[in-house]
PDB file of N, CA and C in Angstrom:
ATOM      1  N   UNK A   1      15.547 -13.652  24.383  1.00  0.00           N
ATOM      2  CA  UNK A   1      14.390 -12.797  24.117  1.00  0.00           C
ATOM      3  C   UNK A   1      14.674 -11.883  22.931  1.00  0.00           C
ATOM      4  N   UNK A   2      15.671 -11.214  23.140  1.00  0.00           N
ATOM      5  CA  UNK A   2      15.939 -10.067  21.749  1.00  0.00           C
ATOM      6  C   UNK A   2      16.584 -10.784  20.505  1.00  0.00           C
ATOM      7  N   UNK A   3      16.366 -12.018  20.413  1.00  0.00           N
ATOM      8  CA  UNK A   3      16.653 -13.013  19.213  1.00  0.00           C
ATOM      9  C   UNK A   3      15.524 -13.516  18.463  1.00  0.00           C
ATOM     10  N   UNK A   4      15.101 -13.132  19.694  1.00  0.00           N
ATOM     11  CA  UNK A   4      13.214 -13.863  19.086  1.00  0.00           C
ATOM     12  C   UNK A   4      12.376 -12.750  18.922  1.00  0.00           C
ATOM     13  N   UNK A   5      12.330 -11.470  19.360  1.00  0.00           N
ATOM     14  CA  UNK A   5      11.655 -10.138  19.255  1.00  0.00           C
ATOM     15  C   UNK A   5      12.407  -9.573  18.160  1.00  0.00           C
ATOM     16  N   UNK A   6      13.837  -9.071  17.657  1.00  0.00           N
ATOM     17  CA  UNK A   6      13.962  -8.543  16.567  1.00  0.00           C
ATOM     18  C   UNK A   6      13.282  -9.287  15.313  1.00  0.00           C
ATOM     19  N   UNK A   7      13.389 -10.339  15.051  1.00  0.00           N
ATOM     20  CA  UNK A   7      12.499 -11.012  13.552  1.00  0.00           C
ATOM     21  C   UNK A   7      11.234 -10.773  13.682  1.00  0.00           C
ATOM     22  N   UNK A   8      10.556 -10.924  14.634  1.00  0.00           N
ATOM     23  CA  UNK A   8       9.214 -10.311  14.869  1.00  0.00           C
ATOM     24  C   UNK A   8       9.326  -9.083  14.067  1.00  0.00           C
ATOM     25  N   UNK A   9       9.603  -8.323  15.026  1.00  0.00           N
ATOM     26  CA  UNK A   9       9.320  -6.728  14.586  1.00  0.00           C
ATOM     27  C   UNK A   9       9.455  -6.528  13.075  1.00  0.00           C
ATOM     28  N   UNK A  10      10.753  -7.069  12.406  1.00  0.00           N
ATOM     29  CA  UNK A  10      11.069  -6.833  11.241  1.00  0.00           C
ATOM     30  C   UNK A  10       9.943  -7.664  10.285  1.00  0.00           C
ATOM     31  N   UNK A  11       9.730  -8.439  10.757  1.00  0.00           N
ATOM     32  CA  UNK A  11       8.376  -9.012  10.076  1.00  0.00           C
ATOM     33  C   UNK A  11       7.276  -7.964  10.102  1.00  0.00           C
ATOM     34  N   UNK A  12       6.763  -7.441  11.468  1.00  0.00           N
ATOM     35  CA  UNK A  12       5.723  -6.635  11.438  1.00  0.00           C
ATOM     36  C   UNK A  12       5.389  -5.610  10.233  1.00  0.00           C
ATOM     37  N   UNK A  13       6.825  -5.365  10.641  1.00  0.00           N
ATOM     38  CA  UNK A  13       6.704  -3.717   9.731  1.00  0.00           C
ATOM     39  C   UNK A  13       7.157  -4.181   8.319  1.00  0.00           C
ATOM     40  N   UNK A  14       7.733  -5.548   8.050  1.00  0.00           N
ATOM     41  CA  UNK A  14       7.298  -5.328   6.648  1.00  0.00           C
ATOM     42  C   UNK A  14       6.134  -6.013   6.171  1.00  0.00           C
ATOM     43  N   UNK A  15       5.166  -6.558   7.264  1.00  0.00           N
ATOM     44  CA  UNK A  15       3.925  -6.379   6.474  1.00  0.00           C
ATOM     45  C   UNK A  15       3.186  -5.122   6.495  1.00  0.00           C
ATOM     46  N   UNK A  16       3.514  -4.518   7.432  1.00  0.00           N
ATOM     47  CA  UNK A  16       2.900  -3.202   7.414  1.00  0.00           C
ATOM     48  C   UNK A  16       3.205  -2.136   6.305  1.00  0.00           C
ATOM     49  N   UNK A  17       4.621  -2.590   6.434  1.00  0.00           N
ATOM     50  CA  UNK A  17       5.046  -1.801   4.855  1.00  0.00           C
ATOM     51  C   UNK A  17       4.366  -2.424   3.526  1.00  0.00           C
ATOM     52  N   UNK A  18       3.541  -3.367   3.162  1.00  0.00           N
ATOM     53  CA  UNK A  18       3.550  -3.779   1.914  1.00  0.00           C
ATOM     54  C   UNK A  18       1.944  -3.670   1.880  1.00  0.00           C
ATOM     55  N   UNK A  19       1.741  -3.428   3.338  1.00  0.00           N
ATOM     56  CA  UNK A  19      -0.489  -3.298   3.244  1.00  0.00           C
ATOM     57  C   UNK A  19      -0.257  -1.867   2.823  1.00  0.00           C
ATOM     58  N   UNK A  20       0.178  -0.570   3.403  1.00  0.00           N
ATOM     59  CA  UNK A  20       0.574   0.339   3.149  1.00  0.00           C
ATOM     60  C   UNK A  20       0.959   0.823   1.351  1.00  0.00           C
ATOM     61  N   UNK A  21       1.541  -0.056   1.178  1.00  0.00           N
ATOM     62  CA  UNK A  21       2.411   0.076  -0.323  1.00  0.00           C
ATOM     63  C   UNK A  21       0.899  -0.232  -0.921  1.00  0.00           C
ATOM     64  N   UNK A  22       0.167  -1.351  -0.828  1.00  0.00           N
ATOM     65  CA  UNK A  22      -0.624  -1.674  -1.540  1.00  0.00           C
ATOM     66  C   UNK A  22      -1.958  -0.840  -1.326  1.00  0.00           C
ATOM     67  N   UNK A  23      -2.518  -0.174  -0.469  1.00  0.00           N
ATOM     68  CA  UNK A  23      -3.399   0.671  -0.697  1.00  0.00           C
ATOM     69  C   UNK A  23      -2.875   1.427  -0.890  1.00  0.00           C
ATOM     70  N   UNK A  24      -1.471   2.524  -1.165  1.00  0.00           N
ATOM     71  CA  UNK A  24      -1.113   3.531  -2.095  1.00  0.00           C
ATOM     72  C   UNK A  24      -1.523   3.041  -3.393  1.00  0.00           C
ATOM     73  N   UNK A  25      -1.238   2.086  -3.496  1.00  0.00           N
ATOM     74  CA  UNK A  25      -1.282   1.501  -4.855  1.00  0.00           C
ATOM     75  C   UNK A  25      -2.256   1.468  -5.467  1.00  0.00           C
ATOM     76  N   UNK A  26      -3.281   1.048  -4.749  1.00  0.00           N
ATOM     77  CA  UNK A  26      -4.886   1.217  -5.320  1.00  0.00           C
ATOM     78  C   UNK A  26      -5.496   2.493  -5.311  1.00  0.00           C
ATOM     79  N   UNK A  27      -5.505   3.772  -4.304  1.00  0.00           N
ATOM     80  CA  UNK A  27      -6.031   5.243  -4.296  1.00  0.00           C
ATOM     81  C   UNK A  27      -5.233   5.577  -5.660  1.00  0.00           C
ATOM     82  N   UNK A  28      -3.757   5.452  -5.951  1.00  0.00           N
ATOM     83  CA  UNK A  28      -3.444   5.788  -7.008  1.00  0.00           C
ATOM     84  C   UNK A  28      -4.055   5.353  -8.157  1.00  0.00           C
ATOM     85  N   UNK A  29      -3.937   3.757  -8.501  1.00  0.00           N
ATOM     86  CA  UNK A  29      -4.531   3.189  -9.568  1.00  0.00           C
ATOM     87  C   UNK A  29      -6.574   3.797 -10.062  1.00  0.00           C
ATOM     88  N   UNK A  30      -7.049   4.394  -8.384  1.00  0.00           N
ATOM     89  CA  UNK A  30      -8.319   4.475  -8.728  1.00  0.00           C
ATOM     90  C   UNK A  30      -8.741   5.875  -9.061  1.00  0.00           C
ATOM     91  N   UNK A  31      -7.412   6.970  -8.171  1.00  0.00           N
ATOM     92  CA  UNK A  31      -7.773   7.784  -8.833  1.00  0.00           C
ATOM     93  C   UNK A  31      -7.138   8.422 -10.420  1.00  0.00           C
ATOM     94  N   UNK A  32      -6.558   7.663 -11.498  1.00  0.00           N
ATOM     95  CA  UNK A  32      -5.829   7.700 -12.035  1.00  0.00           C
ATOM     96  C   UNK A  32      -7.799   7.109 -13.205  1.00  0.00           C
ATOM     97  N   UNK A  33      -7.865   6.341 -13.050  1.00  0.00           N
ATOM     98  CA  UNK A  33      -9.152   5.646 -13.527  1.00  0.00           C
ATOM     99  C   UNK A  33     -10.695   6.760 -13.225  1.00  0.00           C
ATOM    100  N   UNK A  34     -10.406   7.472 -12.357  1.00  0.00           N
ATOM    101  CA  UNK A  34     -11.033   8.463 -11.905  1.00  0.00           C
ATOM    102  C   UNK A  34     -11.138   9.482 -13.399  1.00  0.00           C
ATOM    103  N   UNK A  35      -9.723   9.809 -13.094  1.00  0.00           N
ATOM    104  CA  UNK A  35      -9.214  10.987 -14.329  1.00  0.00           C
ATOM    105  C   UNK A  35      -9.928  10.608 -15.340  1.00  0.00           C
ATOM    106  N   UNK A  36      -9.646   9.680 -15.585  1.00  0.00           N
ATOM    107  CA  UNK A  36      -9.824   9.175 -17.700  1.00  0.00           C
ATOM    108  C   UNK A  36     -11.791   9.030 -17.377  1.00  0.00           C
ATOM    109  N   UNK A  37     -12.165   8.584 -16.681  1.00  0.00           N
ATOM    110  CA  UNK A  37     -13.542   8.561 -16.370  1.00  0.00           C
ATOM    111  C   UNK A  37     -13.907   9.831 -16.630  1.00  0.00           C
ATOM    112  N   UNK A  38     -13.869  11.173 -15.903  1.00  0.00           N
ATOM    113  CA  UNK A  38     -14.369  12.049 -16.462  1.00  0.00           C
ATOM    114  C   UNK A  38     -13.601  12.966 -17.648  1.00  0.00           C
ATOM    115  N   UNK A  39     -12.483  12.923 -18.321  1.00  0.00           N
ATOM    116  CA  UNK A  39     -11.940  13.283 -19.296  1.00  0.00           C
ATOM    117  C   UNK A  39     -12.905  12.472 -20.631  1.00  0.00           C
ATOM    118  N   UNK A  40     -13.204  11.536 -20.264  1.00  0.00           N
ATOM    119  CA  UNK A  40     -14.120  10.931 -21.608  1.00  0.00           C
ATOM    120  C   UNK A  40     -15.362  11.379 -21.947  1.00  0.00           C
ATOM    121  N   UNK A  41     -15.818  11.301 -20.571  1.00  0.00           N
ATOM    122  CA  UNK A  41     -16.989  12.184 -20.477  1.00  0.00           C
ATOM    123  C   UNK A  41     -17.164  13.765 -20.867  1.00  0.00           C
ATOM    124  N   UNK A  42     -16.596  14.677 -20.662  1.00  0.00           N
ATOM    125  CA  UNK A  42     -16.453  15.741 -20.966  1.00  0.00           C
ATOM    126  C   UNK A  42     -16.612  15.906 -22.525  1.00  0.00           C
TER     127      UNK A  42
END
């Protein structure tokens, strides 16, 4: 059982780690696109 449940888990959490990583990734990327949006404008 705990041969077959540790790879699990470690799987879980690194997809959880990389959905995570990747919507940091995008709030950053959008609010970064945000910025220059109204800096042009101004």
């Amino acid at each position: 059982m705990g041969w077959f449940t540790m790879p699990v888990m470690f799987s879980l959490l690194g997809v959880a780690f990389i959905i995570g990583f990747a919507a940091w990734m995008y709030w950053f990327v959008s609010s970064k696109i945000k910025e220059e949006n109204s800096q042009s404008q101004s």
